[in-house]
Every structure is written in C-alpha cells, then in structure tokens.
Coordinates of C-alpha atoms in Angstrom, one line a residue:
Chain H
X1 CA -31.9 4.6 -38.9
X2 CA -28.4 3.3 -39.6
X3 CA -26.9 0.3 -37.9
X4 CA -24.6 1.0 -35.0
X5 CA -20.9 0.6 -35.4
X6 CA -18.0 0.5 -33.0
X7 CA -15.0 2.7 -33.4
X8 CA -11.9 1.5 -31.6
X9 CA -8.9 3.8 -30.8
X10 CA -5.7 3.0 -29.0
X11 CA -3.5 5.4 -27.0
X12 CA 0.0 5.1 -25.8
X13 CA -0.5 7.3 -22.7
X14 CA -3.1 7.7 -19.9
X15 CA -3.6 11.4 -20.2
X16 CA -4.2 11.3 -24.0
X17 CA -6.8 8.6 -23.4
X18 CA -8.5 10.5 -20.5
X19 CA -8.6 13.7 -22.6
X20 CA -10.2 11.8 -25.5
X21 CA -12.7 10.2 -23.3
X22 CA -13.9 13.6 -22.0
X23 CA -14.3 14.8 -25.6
X24 CA -16.1 11.7 -26.7
X25 CA -18.4 11.9 -23.7
X26 CA -19.6 15.4 -24.7
X27 CA -20.2 14.1 -28.2
X28 CA -22.8 11.7 -26.7
X29 CA -22.1 8.3 -28.2
X30 CA -24.5 5.4 -27.6
X31 CA -22.0 3.7 -25.4
X32 CA -18.4 3.9 -24.6
X33 CA -15.9 1.6 -22.8
X34 CA -12.2 2.0 -22.0
X35 CA -9.6 -0.7 -21.6
X36 CA -6.6 0.2 -19.5
X37 CA -3.5 -1.7 -18.2
X38 CA -3.6 0.3 -14.9
X39 CA -6.3 1.8 -12.7
X40 CA -6.6 5.4 -13.7
X41 CA -8.4 8.1 -11.7
X42 CA -8.1 10.5 -14.7
X43 CA -10.0 8.0 -17.0
X44 CA -12.5 7.2 -14.2
X45 CA -13.1 10.9 -13.7
X46 CA -13.4 11.5 -17.5
X47 CA -16.0 8.7 -17.9
X48 CA -18.0 10.2 -15.1
X49 CA -19.6 7.1 -13.7
X50 CA -20.9 7.2 -10.1
X51 CA -18.8 5.7 -7.3
X52 CA -18.8 1.9 -7.2
X53 CA -21.6 0.3 -5.1
X54 CA -19.0 -2.0 -3.6
X55 CA -19.0 0.4 -0.7
X56 CA -22.5 -0.4 0.2
X57 CA -21.8 -4.2 0.0
X58 CA -18.8 -3.8 2.3
X59 CA -20.8 -1.8 4.8
X60 CA -23.5 -4.4 4.8
X61 CA -20.9 -7.2 5.2
X62 CA -19.3 -5.4 8.1
X63 CA -22.7 -4.9 9.9
X64 CA -23.6 -8.5 9.3
X65 CA -20.2 -9.5 10.8
X66 CA -21.0 -7.4 13.9
X67 CA -24.4 -9.0 14.2
X68 CA -23.1 -12.5 13.7
X69 CA -20.4 -12.0 16.3
X70 CA -22.9 -10.6 18.8
X71 CA -25.2 -13.6 18.2
X72 CA -22.3 -16.0 18.5
X73 CA -20.7 -14.6 21.7
X74 CA -23.9 -13.6 23.6
X75 CA -26.0 -16.5 22.2
X76 CA -23.5 -19.2 23.2
X77 CA -22.9 -17.6 26.6
X78 CA -26.6 -17.6 27.3
X79 CA -27.0 -21.1 26.1
X80 CA -24.5 -22.3 28.8
X81 CA -24.7 -19.9 31.7
X82 CA -21.3 -20.9 32.8
X83 CA -19.5 -18.4 35.0
X84 CA -15.8 -18.4 34.1
X85 CA -13.3 -16.7 36.3
X86 CA -16.0 -14.7 38.0
X87 CA -16.7 -12.7 34.9
X88 CA -20.2 -11.8 33.8
X89 CA -22.0 -14.1 31.4
X90 CA -22.0 -11.4 28.8
X91 CA -18.5 -10.0 29.1
X92 CA -18.3 -7.1 26.7
X93 CA -14.6 -6.3 26.6
X94 CA -13.5 -9.8 25.4
X95 CA -16.4 -10.1 23.1
X96 CA -15.4 -6.8 21.3
X97 CA -12.3 -8.7 20.0
X98 CA -14.5 -11.3 18.3
X99 CA -16.9 -8.6 17.1
X100 CA -14.0 -6.7 15.5
X101 CA -12.5 -9.7 13.8
X102 CA -15.8 -10.9 12.4
X103 CA -16.6 -7.4 11.2
X104 CA -13.3 -7.3 9.3
X105 CA -13.8 -10.9 8.0
X106 CA -17.3 -10.4 6.7
X107 CA -16.5 -6.9 5.3
X108 CA -13.4 -8.2 3.5
X109 CA -15.2 -11.2 2.0
X110 CA -18.0 -8.8 1.0
X111 CA -15.5 -6.6 -0.7
X112 CA -14.2 -9.4 -2.9
X113 CA -17.6 -10.9 -3.6
X114 CA -19.2 -7.6 -4.5
X115 CA -16.2 -6.8 -6.8
X116 CA -16.7 -10.1 -8.6
X117 CA -20.5 -9.5 -8.8
X118 CA -20.3 -5.9 -10.0
X119 CA -17.4 -6.3 -12.3
X120 CA -19.1 -9.4 -13.9
X121 CA -16.1 -11.6 -13.3
X122 CA -15.4 -14.5 -13.7
X123 CA -16.1 -13.5 -17.4
X124 CA -16.2 -16.6 -19.6
X125 CA -16.1 -14.7 -22.8
X126 CA -13.5 -12.1 -23.7
X127 CA -14.8 -8.8 -25.2
X128 CA -14.3 -9.0 -29.0
X129 CA -12.7 -5.5 -28.9
X130 CA -10.2 -6.4 -26.3
X131 CA -6.6 -6.7 -27.4
X132 CA -3.8 -8.2 -25.4
X133 CA -1.9 -4.9 -25.6
X134 CA -4.6 -3.3 -23.4
X135 CA -3.2 -5.5 -20.6
X136 CA 0.3 -4.4 -21.4
X137 CA 1.0 -0.9 -22.5
X138 CA -1.9 0.6 -24.5
X139 CA -5.1 2.3 -23.5
X140 CA -8.1 1.4 -25.7
X141 CA -11.3 3.3 -26.2
X142 CA -14.4 1.7 -27.9
X143 CA -17.2 4.0 -28.9
X144 CA -20.6 2.6 -30.1
X145 CA -22.4 5.1 -32.3
X146 CA -24.7 5.3 -35.3
X147 CA -23.0 4.5 -38.6
X148 CA -23.6 8.1 -39.8
X149 CA -21.7 9.5 -36.7
X150 CA -18.7 7.1 -37.3
X151 CA -16.6 9.7 -39.1
X152 CA -17.2 12.3 -36.5
X153 CA -16.1 10.0 -33.7
X154 CA -13.1 8.8 -35.6
X155 CA -11.9 12.3 -36.1
X156 CA -12.3 13.0 -32.3
X157 CA -10.1 10.0 -31.6
X158 CA -7.5 11.0 -34.2
X159 CA -7.4 14.6 -33.0
X160 CA -6.9 13.4 -29.4
X161 CA -3.8 11.5 -30.5
X162 CA -5.0 8.0 -31.0
X163 CA -2.3 5.8 -32.5
X164 CA -4.7 3.5 -34.4
X165 CA -8.3 4.0 -35.2
X166 CA -10.5 1.2 -36.5
X167 CA -14.2 0.6 -37.2
X168 CA -16.2 -2.6 -36.9
X169 CA -19.8 -3.5 -37.0
X170 CA -21.3 -3.6 -33.5
Chain E
X1 CA 39.9 1.9 -12.8
X2 CA 36.3 1.7 -11.8
X3 CA 33.9 0.7 -14.5
X4 CA 31.9 3.5 -15.9
X5 CA 28.3 3.6 -14.5
X6 CA 25.8 3.1 -17.3
X7 CA 23.1 5.8 -17.4
X8 CA 19.7 4.2 -16.9
X9 CA 17.2 4.1 -19.7
X10 CA 13.8 5.3 -18.5
X11 CA 11.8 2.0 -18.4
X12 CA 8.5 1.8 -20.3
X13 CA 5.4 -0.4 -19.5
X14 CA 6.8 -2.9 -21.9
X15 CA 10.2 -3.1 -20.1
X16 CA 8.4 -3.7 -16.8
X17 CA 6.4 -6.5 -18.3
X18 CA 9.5 -8.0 -19.9
X19 CA 11.5 -8.0 -16.6
X20 CA 8.7 -9.5 -14.5
X21 CA 7.6 -12.1 -17.1
X22 CA 11.1 -13.2 -17.7
X23 CA 11.2 -14.3 -14.0
X24 CA 8.2 -16.5 -14.7
X25 CA 10.0 -18.6 -17.4
X26 CA 10.8 -22.2 -16.7
X27 CA 13.4 -22.3 -13.9
X28 CA 16.6 -24.3 -14.1
X29 CA 17.9 -27.3 -12.1
X30 CA 19.5 -25.2 -9.3
X31 CA 16.0 -23.8 -8.5
X32 CA 14.5 -27.3 -8.3
X33 CA 17.3 -28.5 -6.1
X34 CA 16.6 -25.6 -3.8
X35 CA 12.8 -26.2 -3.7
X36 CA 13.5 -30.0 -3.3
X37 CA 15.8 -29.2 -0.3
X38 CA 13.1 -27.0 1.3
X39 CA 10.4 -29.8 1.0
X40 CA 12.8 -32.4 2.3
X41 CA 13.0 -30.3 5.4
X42 CA 9.2 -30.2 5.4
X43 CA 9.1 -34.0 5.1
X44 CA 11.5 -34.5 8.0
X45 CA 9.4 -32.1 10.1
X46 CA 6.2 -33.8 9.1
X47 CA 7.6 -37.3 10.0
X48 CA 8.7 -36.0 13.4
X49 CA 5.3 -34.4 14.0
X50 CA 3.6 -37.7 13.0
X51 CA 5.8 -39.5 15.6
X52 CA 4.8 -36.8 18.2
X53 CA 1.1 -37.4 17.5
X54 CA 1.6 -41.1 17.9
X55 CA 3.9 -41.0 21.0
X56 CA 2.7 -37.8 22.7
X57 CA 4.3 -34.6 23.7
X58 CA 6.9 -36.5 25.8
X59 CA 9.1 -36.6 22.7
X60 CA 9.5 -32.9 22.9
X61 CA 11.5 -31.0 25.5
X62 CA 8.3 -29.6 27.1
X63 CA 8.3 -30.2 30.8
X64 CA 6.6 -28.4 33.7
X65 CA 6.8 -25.5 34.1
X66 CA 8.0 -24.7 30.5
X67 CA 5.0 -26.0 28.6
X68 CA 5.2 -23.2 25.9
X69 CA 8.6 -23.0 24.2
X70 CA 9.8 -23.4 20.7
X71 CA 6.5 -24.2 19.0
X72 CA 4.8 -21.1 20.5
X73 CA 7.9 -19.1 19.8
X74 CA 7.7 -20.2 16.2
X75 CA 4.0 -19.3 16.1
X76 CA 4.6 -15.8 17.4
X77 CA 7.7 -15.4 15.2
X78 CA 5.8 -16.3 12.0
X79 CA 2.8 -14.2 12.8
X80 CA 5.2 -11.3 13.4
X81 CA 6.9 -12.0 10.1
X82 CA 3.5 -11.8 8.4
X83 CA 2.9 -8.3 9.6
X84 CA 5.1 -6.3 7.3
X85 CA 3.4 -7.6 4.3
X86 CA 0.1 -6.0 5.3
X87 CA 1.9 -2.9 6.5
X88 CA 3.5 -2.5 3.1
X89 CA 0.5 -3.6 1.0
X90 CA -2.3 -2.0 3.0
X91 CA -1.1 0.8 5.3
X92 CA 1.5 2.2 2.9
X93 CA -1.1 1.9 0.1
X94 CA -3.5 4.1 2.0
X95 CA -0.7 6.6 2.6
X96 CA 0.1 6.4 -1.2
X97 CA 3.8 5.6 -0.4
X98 CA 5.7 5.5 -3.7
X99 CA 8.3 3.0 -2.9
X100 CA 5.9 0.2 -1.9
X101 CA 5.0 -0.7 -5.5
X102 CA 8.1 -2.7 -6.3
X103 CA 8.2 -4.6 -3.0
X104 CA 4.6 -5.1 -1.9
X105 CA 3.8 -8.3 -3.8
X106 CA 6.8 -10.1 -2.4
X107 CA 5.9 -8.8 1.1
X108 CA 2.3 -9.8 0.7
X109 CA 3.2 -13.3 -0.5
X110 CA 5.5 -13.5 2.4
X111 CA 2.6 -12.6 4.7
X112 CA 0.3 -15.3 3.3
X113 CA 2.9 -18.0 3.6
X114 CA 4.1 -16.8 7.0
X115 CA 0.5 -16.9 8.4
X116 CA 0.1 -20.3 6.8
X117 CA 3.2 -21.4 8.6
X118 CA 2.2 -19.8 11.9
X119 CA -1.1 -21.5 11.8
X120 CA 0.5 -24.9 11.8
X121 CA 2.1 -24.3 15.2
X122 CA -0.9 -24.2 17.5
X123 CA -1.8 -27.6 15.9
X124 CA 1.7 -29.0 16.3
X125 CA 1.8 -27.8 19.9
X126 CA -1.4 -29.6 20.7
X127 CA -0.9 -33.0 22.2
X128 CA -4.3 -34.1 20.9
X129 CA -4.5 -32.3 17.6
X130 CA -7.8 -33.9 16.8
X131 CA -9.4 -31.6 19.4
X132 CA -8.3 -28.5 17.5
X133 CA -11.9 -27.7 16.7
X134 CA -12.5 -26.8 20.4
X135 CA -11.0 -23.4 19.4
X136 CA -13.6 -23.0 16.7
X137 CA -17.2 -21.9 17.2
X138 CA -18.5 -25.4 17.1
X139 CA -19.8 -27.2 20.1
X140 CA -17.9 -30.2 21.5
X141 CA -19.5 -33.6 22.3
X142 CA -21.0 -32.1 25.5
X143 CA -22.5 -29.1 23.5
X144 CA -20.0 -26.8 25.1
X145 CA -19.1 -23.8 23.0
X146 CA -15.7 -22.1 23.1
X147 CA -15.0 -19.7 25.9
X148 CA -15.0 -16.3 24.2
X149 CA -13.3 -14.7 27.2
X150 CA -10.2 -16.7 26.5
X151 CA -7.4 -15.0 24.5
X152 CA -6.6 -18.3 22.8
X153 CA -10.1 -18.2 21.2
X154 CA -9.5 -14.5 20.2
X155 CA -6.3 -15.7 18.6
X156 CA -8.0 -18.4 16.6
X157 CA -10.4 -15.8 15.3
X158 CA -7.7 -13.2 14.7
X159 CA -5.2 -15.4 12.9
X160 CA -7.9 -17.1 10.7
X161 CA -9.3 -13.7 9.8
X162 CA -5.8 -12.5 9.0
X163 CA -5.1 -15.5 6.8
X164 CA -8.4 -15.1 4.9
X165 CA -8.0 -11.3 4.4
X166 CA -4.3 -11.6 3.4
X167 CA -5.2 -14.3 0.9
X168 CA -8.0 -12.2 -0.6
X169 CA -5.8 -9.2 -0.7
X170 CA -3.1 -11.0 -2.5
X171 CA -5.5 -12.6 -4.9
X172 CA -7.2 -9.3 -5.7
X173 CA -3.9 -7.6 -6.6
X174 CA -2.8 -10.6 -8.7
X175 CA -5.8 -10.5 -11.1
X176 CA -4.7 -7.7 -13.5
X177 CA -1.1 -9.1 -13.4
X178 CA -2.1 -12.7 -14.2
X179 CA -4.3 -11.4 -17.0
X180 CA -1.2 -9.8 -18.4
X181 CA 0.8 -13.0 -17.9
X182 CA -2.0 -14.9 -19.7
X183 CA -1.4 -12.9 -22.8
X184 CA 2.2 -14.0 -23.0
X185 CA 1.9 -17.6 -21.8
X186 CA 1.4 -20.8 -23.8
X187 CA 0.3 -24.4 -22.9
X188 CA -0.7 -25.2 -19.3
X189 CA 0.6 -21.9 -18.0
X190 CA -1.9 -20.0 -20.2
X191 CA -4.8 -22.1 -18.8
X192 CA -3.5 -21.6 -15.3
X193 CA -3.2 -17.8 -15.7
X194 CA -6.4 -17.5 -17.6
X195 CA -8.2 -19.4 -14.8
X196 CA -6.7 -17.1 -12.1
X197 CA -7.4 -14.0 -14.2
X198 CA -11.1 -14.7 -14.1
X199 CA -11.6 -13.2 -17.6
X200 CA -10.1 -9.9 -16.6
X201 CA -9.8 -7.4 -19.5
X202 CA -9.1 -4.1 -17.7
X203 CA -12.3 -2.4 -18.7
X204 CA -13.2 0.9 -17.0
X205 CA -16.1 -0.9 -15.3
X206 CA -13.9 -3.6 -13.9
X207 CA -11.3 -1.1 -12.7
X208 CA -14.0 1.0 -11.1
X209 CA -15.2 -1.8 -8.9
X210 CA -11.7 -3.2 -8.4
X211 CA -10.2 0.1 -7.2
X212 CA -13.0 0.5 -4.7
X213 CA -12.9 -3.1 -3.4
X214 CA -9.1 -2.9 -3.1
X215 CA -9.2 0.4 -1.2
X216 CA -11.8 -0.9 1.2
X217 CA -9.9 -4.1 1.7
X218 CA -6.8 -2.1 2.5
X219 CA -8.9 0.0 4.9
X220 CA -10.1 -3.1 6.7
X221 CA -6.7 -4.8 6.7
X222 CA -5.0 -1.8 8.3
X223 CA -6.7 -2.1 11.8
X224 CA -6.6 -5.9 11.3
X225 CA -2.8 -5.9 11.1
X226 CA -2.6 -3.9 14.3
X227 CA -5.2 -6.1 16.1
X228 CA -3.7 -9.5 15.2
X229 CA -0.4 -9.1 16.9
X230 CA -2.1 -7.3 19.8
X231 CA -4.3 -10.3 20.2
X232 CA -1.2 -12.6 20.0
X233 CA 0.4 -10.5 22.7
X234 CA -2.6 -10.9 24.9
X235 CA -2.1 -14.6 24.8
X236 CA 0.7 -13.7 27.2
X237 CA -0.3 -10.4 28.7
X238 CA -3.7 -11.7 29.9
X239 CA -1.9 -14.3 32.0
X240 CA -0.6 -13.3 35.4
X241 CA 2.8 -14.7 34.9
X242 CA 5.6 -12.2 35.7
X243 CA 7.4 -11.3 32.5
X244 CA 4.1 -11.7 30.5
X245 CA 1.6 -9.7 32.5
X246 CA 2.3 -6.3 30.9
X247 CA 0.1 -3.5 29.5
X248 CA 2.7 -2.5 26.9
X249 CA 2.7 -5.9 25.2
X250 CA 0.3 -4.9 22.4
X251 CA 2.2 -2.0 20.9
X252 CA 5.5 -3.6 21.8
X253 CA 4.6 -6.8 19.9
X254 CA 3.2 -4.9 16.9
X255 CA 6.4 -2.9 16.6
X256 CA 8.5 -6.0 17.0
X257 CA 6.3 -7.7 14.3
X258 CA 6.9 -5.0 11.8
X259 CA 10.6 -4.9 12.7
X260 CA 11.0 -8.6 12.1
X261 CA 8.7 -8.7 9.1
X262 CA 10.5 -5.9 7.2
X263 CA 13.8 -7.5 8.0
X264 CA 12.5 -10.7 6.5
X265 CA 11.4 -8.8 3.4
X266 CA 14.9 -7.6 3.0
X267 CA 16.3 -11.1 3.7
X268 CA 14.2 -12.5 0.9
X269 CA 14.4 -9.6 -1.6
X270 CA 18.2 -9.1 -1.7
X271 CA 19.0 -12.6 -3.0
X272 CA 15.8 -12.6 -5.1
X273 CA 16.8 -9.4 -6.8
X274 CA 20.1 -10.9 -7.8
X275 CA 19.0 -14.4 -8.7
X276 CA 15.9 -13.3 -10.6
X277 CA 17.8 -10.4 -12.3
X278 CA 15.3 -7.8 -11.4
X279 CA 17.8 -5.1 -10.5
X280 CA 16.0 -2.7 -12.8
X281 CA 12.8 -3.0 -10.7
X282 CA 14.1 -3.2 -7.2
X283 CA 16.5 -0.4 -6.7
X284 CA 18.7 0.6 -3.8
X285 CA 16.1 3.4 -3.2
X286 CA 13.5 0.7 -2.3
X287 CA 16.0 -0.9 0.1
X288 CA 16.9 2.4 1.6
X289 CA 13.3 3.0 2.6
X290 CA 12.8 -0.5 3.9
X291 CA 16.0 0.0 6.0
X292 CA 14.5 3.2 7.5
X293 CA 11.4 1.2 8.6
X294 CA 13.7 -1.4 10.2
X295 CA 15.6 1.4 12.0
X296 CA 12.5 3.1 13.3
X297 CA 10.9 -0.1 14.6
X298 CA 14.3 -1.2 16.1
X299 CA 14.2 2.1 18.1
X300 CA 10.6 1.4 19.2
X301 CA 11.6 -2.1 20.3
X302 CA 14.6 -0.8 22.2
X303 CA 12.4 1.7 23.9
X304 CA 9.9 -1.1 24.8
X305 CA 12.7 -3.2 26.4
X306 CA 13.7 -0.2 28.5
X307 CA 10.2 0.5 29.6
X308 CA 9.7 -3.1 30.6
X309 CA 12.8 -2.9 32.7
X310 CA 11.8 0.5 34.2
X311 CA 8.3 -0.8 35.1
X312 CA 9.8 -3.9 36.8
X313 CA 12.0 -1.6 38.9
X314 CA 9.4 1.1 39.5
X315 CA 6.6 -1.3 40.5
X316 CA 8.5 -2.4 43.5
X317 CA 7.2 -5.9 42.8
X318 CA 10.0 -8.3 44.0
X319 CA 8.8 -11.2 41.8
X320 CA 8.7 -9.1 38.7
X321 CA 12.1 -7.7 39.5
X322 CA 13.5 -11.2 40.0
X323 CA 12.0 -12.3 36.7
X324 CA 13.8 -9.5 34.9
X325 CA 17.0 -10.1 36.9
X326 CA 16.9 -13.7 35.8
X327 CA 16.2 -12.7 32.2
X328 CA 19.3 -10.5 32.1
X329 CA 21.7 -12.4 34.3
X330 CA 20.2 -15.9 34.8
X331 CA 21.3 -19.1 33.0
X332 CA 19.6 -17.9 29.8
X333 CA 20.9 -14.3 30.2
X334 CA 23.2 -14.7 27.2
X335 CA 20.1 -15.1 25.0
X336 CA 18.8 -11.7 26.2
X337 CA 22.1 -10.1 25.3
X338 CA 22.1 -11.8 21.9
X339 CA 18.7 -10.3 21.5
X340 CA 19.9 -6.8 22.5
X341 CA 22.8 -7.0 20.2
X342 CA 20.7 -8.1 17.2
X343 CA 17.6 -6.0 17.8
X344 CA 19.0 -2.8 19.4
X345 CA 22.7 -2.4 18.6
X346 CA 23.3 -3.8 15.1
X347 CA 20.3 -2.0 13.5
X348 CA 21.9 1.3 14.7
X349 CA 24.3 0.9 11.7
X350 CA 21.3 1.8 9.6
X351 CA 21.7 5.4 10.6
X352 CA 24.4 5.4 7.9
X353 CA 22.9 6.2 4.5
X354 CA 25.8 4.3 2.9
X355 CA 24.9 1.1 4.8
X356 CA 21.2 1.4 3.9
X357 CA 22.1 1.1 0.2
X358 CA 24.8 -1.4 0.6
X359 CA 22.7 -4.5 0.0
X360 CA 25.2 -7.0 1.3
X361 CA 25.5 -5.2 4.6
X362 CA 21.8 -4.7 4.7
X363 CA 21.1 -8.4 4.1
X364 CA 23.5 -9.4 6.9
X365 CA 21.9 -6.9 9.3
X366 CA 18.4 -8.3 8.4
X367 CA 19.7 -11.8 9.2
X368 CA 20.8 -10.6 12.7
X369 CA 17.3 -9.0 13.2
X370 CA 15.6 -12.3 12.3
X371 CA 17.8 -14.2 14.7
X372 CA 17.3 -11.5 17.4
X373 CA 13.5 -11.4 17.0
X374 CA 13.2 -15.2 17.2
X375 CA 15.4 -15.1 20.3
X376 CA 13.2 -12.3 21.8
X377 CA 10.1 -14.4 21.6
X378 CA 11.9 -17.4 23.1
X379 CA 13.2 -15.3 25.9
X380 CA 9.8 -13.8 26.7
X381 CA 7.9 -17.1 26.3
X382 CA 10.1 -19.9 27.7
X383 CA 12.3 -17.6 29.9
X384 CA 9.3 -16.2 31.8
X385 CA 7.8 -19.7 32.3
X386 CA 11.1 -21.1 33.5
X387 CA 11.4 -18.6 36.3
X388 CA 7.8 -18.3 37.5
X389 CA 6.4 -17.3 40.9
X390 CA 7.7 -20.3 42.7
X391 CA 11.5 -20.8 42.8
X392 CA 11.1 -24.5 43.7
X393 CA 9.5 -25.0 40.3
X394 CA 12.2 -23.3 38.3
X395 CA 13.4 -25.5 35.5
X396 CA 14.9 -25.0 32.1
X397 CA 13.9 -26.1 28.7
X398 CA 16.1 -28.2 26.5
X399 CA 14.8 -28.6 22.9
X400 CA 14.5 -32.1 21.5
X401 CA 15.4 -33.0 18.0
X402 CA 11.6 -33.1 17.3
X403 CA 11.3 -29.4 18.0
X404 CA 14.5 -28.4 16.2
X405 CA 13.6 -30.3 13.0
X406 CA 10.0 -29.1 13.1
X407 CA 11.3 -25.6 13.3
X408 CA 13.7 -26.2 10.4
X409 CA 10.7 -27.8 8.6
X410 CA 8.7 -24.6 9.1
X411 CA 11.5 -22.6 7.4
X412 CA 11.5 -25.1 4.6
X413 CA 7.8 -24.9 4.2
X414 CA 7.8 -21.1 4.1
X415 CA 10.8 -20.7 1.8
X416 CA 9.6 -23.6 -0.5
X417 CA 6.2 -22.0 -1.0
X418 CA 7.7 -18.6 -1.4
X419 CA 10.1 -19.9 -4.0
X420 CA 7.4 -21.6 -5.9
X421 CA 5.3 -18.5 -6.0
X422 CA 8.2 -16.3 -7.1
X423 CA 8.8 -18.3 -10.2
X424 CA 5.3 -19.1 -11.3
X425 CA 3.3 -16.0 -10.4
X426 CA 4.3 -12.3 -10.8
X427 CA 6.4 -11.6 -7.7
X428 CA 6.6 -7.9 -8.6
X429 CA 3.3 -6.2 -9.4
X430 CA 3.5 -5.1 -13.0
X431 CA 0.3 -3.0 -12.7
X432 CA 1.4 -1.0 -9.7
X433 CA 4.9 -0.5 -11.1
X434 CA 3.4 0.9 -14.2
X435 CA 1.0 3.1 -12.2
X436 CA 4.0 4.5 -10.4
X437 CA 6.4 4.4 -13.3
X438 CA 7.5 8.0 -12.8
X439 CA 8.8 7.1 -9.3
X440 CA 10.6 4.0 -10.7
X441 CA 12.4 6.2 -13.3
X442 CA 13.2 8.8 -10.6
X443 CA 14.7 6.1 -8.3
X444 CA 16.8 4.7 -11.2
X445 CA 18.1 8.2 -11.9
X446 CA 18.8 8.8 -8.2
X447 CA 20.8 5.5 -8.0
X448 CA 22.7 6.4 -11.1
X449 CA 23.7 9.8 -9.8
X450 CA 24.8 8.3 -6.5
X451 CA 26.8 5.6 -8.2
X452 CA 28.3 8.1 -10.7

C-alpha cells in the first residue's frame, strides 16, 4: 500500500470551491478539509457533515440555567421564610425574570464553551497546510489520499478551477 | 462646476482587508490627545467619586424626595444606548438584514462599553458601595439572601447577563477577524492578535461549530435585549409613584432604548467614517437604513408619550393628572418640551430621503436625539420623584459638580474605550463584509448613481 499524500488546491471563489468539494467527496478521499475566509453554507453543504453538536450543549446549558435559577430563588426563599410585601414565599412571577436571565446566561456561556471545545480552539499549533491567504481571500481544499490516487485528485481540483494545486507528503 | 463623481470599483476581499487593516495602523498624536482627554475626564470623575465615598452622598444634589436623579438617569441612558448594538448584531442577524454587516461591529462594541459604563452607576449611586454584593446571590453577614421579588435584584441579574452575553458575542465575532489581522501584524500586535485568535484557521470544522454557536448566541441575545430594558423599566413601573407606575413602560423603554442606541451609533459612525477613511465600507446606504430605524422608533416613542398622557386623563386619577400637568407645565416643564422637540419633532426630518443620506444633517439630528433621550430619562426619574403624592414634600433637584463631572467622566470612559477599540481591533467586520460583498458593491453603485 502506498503512503498517503495531501493534495492542496486554492480557489478564488466560494462557488468554485464548493463545487470542487462535492466532486472530491464523491471520489472518496481518505480525508478532506477546507479552509475558508468566510462561513459558507455552500461549502458546509458540499462537505455534508452533520449539524454541529453545539445545539445540544446550548440546550443543556439553558436547562441547567433554569434549574439553577429555580434552586436559587426557591431555595433561598425557603431557607428564610420571610414574607415580603404580603407576597407568597415562592412568588412565581418575579422568579420567572431570574429564571429567564439565568437560562440565557448559562445557554450563552455553553454556546461559547461548546464552540471552543468542538472546534478544538485554542489551537496551539497551526495546521501545516494553512496559508495566511485562507484568512484573506482564498479558499483552500486539502485532500488526503493514497499516493497512487494523487493524480486523479489533482485533476479533479484543476478541472474545478483551482488556481494552484500542490502535493505534499502527509 | 461640480467635480465629476468617480465610478466605484467593485471592492474585492483584499480591498476590504486593506481598508479595515489600515485603520489598525499606529495612530497619530491627535488620536492620543483625544484619548488622553477622555481619560482625564475619567480621572476627574473618579476623584469626585472617591470624595463622595469618603464624605457620603451629601456631596451630591440628592435630597428627599429626589433620591434618584442624575446617576440613575445615566444608568438608564447607558443601558438604553447599549440596546441598538444587540439589535443590529443579533436581531438583524437573525433576519439576515444586509446592511448590518458594515455597522454591527461598531454597534456591538458600543453596546459592550455602554453596558460597562451603565454598570458603574448603581455602584456610584450607592452611599455605601462596599455593600454592593447585597444585590448578588450571596448572603450578607446575617445570612440573608437577596429578595428575588425586588426589581432591583432582577436588574442586577439582567444587566450582568447582558454584559456577559454582549462580551461573548463581540468576542466570538472578532475571532476570524483577529486571525486575519494576525497574518498582517508584526511585533507585539502579532502576539496580541494571535492570542485573541485562539489559533483560528478557518477550517470547515471550525466554521461549522462557529456558525451554530453564533446563531444560537444571536437567538439567545434577541429576547435578552428585549428583557433587559423591560427589567430596567420595571425598576420604576413596579413602584407606585405617579409617573412611574405604568404598564406601558416595558415596550416604551425598549423602543426608547433602540431609538437612543441607533442615534448613538450614527453619532459615533459619522465622524469615525471620515477620520478613519472608511468611506468605501460605510456608505450612505448604511446610514439611510440606520436613519429609518431612528425614525420608526421616534414614532413609537412619540406614540408612547401620547398614550401616557391619555391614560393619565382617562384614568380620572387626580394625582396622576397632576403629575403629568407638572411634567408639562411645572418648573421643569421646559425639559419636557426639549425632550418633545428632540425626540418627536426633529426626527420627523428623517422622512426626507435627502436628509437620511446627508451625513452632516443626520449627525446633528442624532445629537439632538441623544440629548432628548437623556432628558427623557431625567424627566421621568427625577421629575416624578420631585412631584410625588404629597405636595408638601415637593422639592427640586439641583445637580452638584460631583454629579456633573461624574456624568462627564462616564462619557469620557465610554468614548475613550471605544476609541481604543476602534484603532487596535477591527471596528468593521471583515468576515461579514466579505460574506455580504455583493451588497456592499450594490450599495456603492447605488450611491454612485445617486451622486451622479
């Protein structure tokens, strides 16, 4: 079996890159990753990965926020059974404000933490295939494949309109 | 003969980068003098606050019955200013509004620093600031927890949540941009941007999680922005004081907050556009849309003023009617009419499409709105307290130099922080402008045909 190689192609436009990704995907490489200066639904759709699990983290965070607020408001009210202004010890309407705020707070913090966790950032090492232009104005596609398939993938990239195509040992 | 209007060149990703990154180059002496001036104001305000802590609230103009006046006015004003940032960054993001891309970073930055400024005022207003933690869910020395039925405790939760979420939202949006800035920077700036970028490389995997987290954060921030100023309004509406005790306060305050906030965005962006030479990114089309939001919210605010008056009349409540009579024709009546002029009449000029794209006129109108909205809060807060239930208690508030200079210091604090951000971090989002580059090109062409 030949050693894997990585084919790197760069594109000037989003649609060319997305079209290429779709073709590469059907050619079944070992792995593929795309660098992009902007978030792109076309590319995301072409790659065909499932929706981010960040949703589940945010839902969990929001529920935890609600539970925490319930514990805080009801718990502290029960701890000191102090009637204020003739209102019930457990006064739902005012507590809903606290419950809502903590739900948003915990949900928001969960969104950021789960993004950091799932996207593997902070990343202390920059990907060797990353180029500064991928943060500026170019879209990059990196395909990992068997050395024997390299030419086939290179021609897919070229046919799709890649400006530059290179090959490096994986 | 009028100079020929130059046909715009369709900007590319690289042009956007160049324009934004140019702003982040080392600023000149005039900039540092301005920032220095802002922080001198902060220093004066801080010195007077120190004196107030040492001497007590007697150094202010706060006397019975007007125990809430300029400090709380400033608090409400700055929380209100903060609202447009989240409106533009979160609500308009969910609606996929095209014109927000060029203005949202500045609006969001304004939000963060406005909430940070607002958050100072409850502390400044406290005679014994060391007891601030009584608002937090932490028991005092008698193991008494805060009273969660109190709107002031809701406020502590709402404002601190808003500050946290605004900061996270701003930080999230900054990551791809500072990663781009990292690639062009050298020396300490490179280290600074690289640290903030958290090793961002824009891989599909990173974008997948980023987009989802950003969308959900926007979804959470949207009801939050509506809730925060509603909660602030309940600080007043939950009290039984005539002039405060009103069911329309929540929507009325939210509309007012967006009104003042968008006006402040215009106040900041018009000079910023010129001084930072970003005319190619912030076009009259963007200002036209901002002006429409100001106009709409001005009409809502005008409607709220009318409804308040109608309810006072229709309720048949003599005390309520007297409060409103005093508001319009009492010793502070002129303040009310200043507020009507600034918030209801002058913004009507924005019905003219010509005025909406005349940036000088728009900037002047936005200044009037800022003055009007500060006055509105003062009229509601101090005016209602001054003429309470009992005419024998009626008294008027005279601000002391402490309150005036602390207010000036808050403007210095806000403008100084904003100015620092504008020159050291991307004040216009490169990523979002690139994403909506088609719309930027369209807007430039539109402005060209209008000018031609």
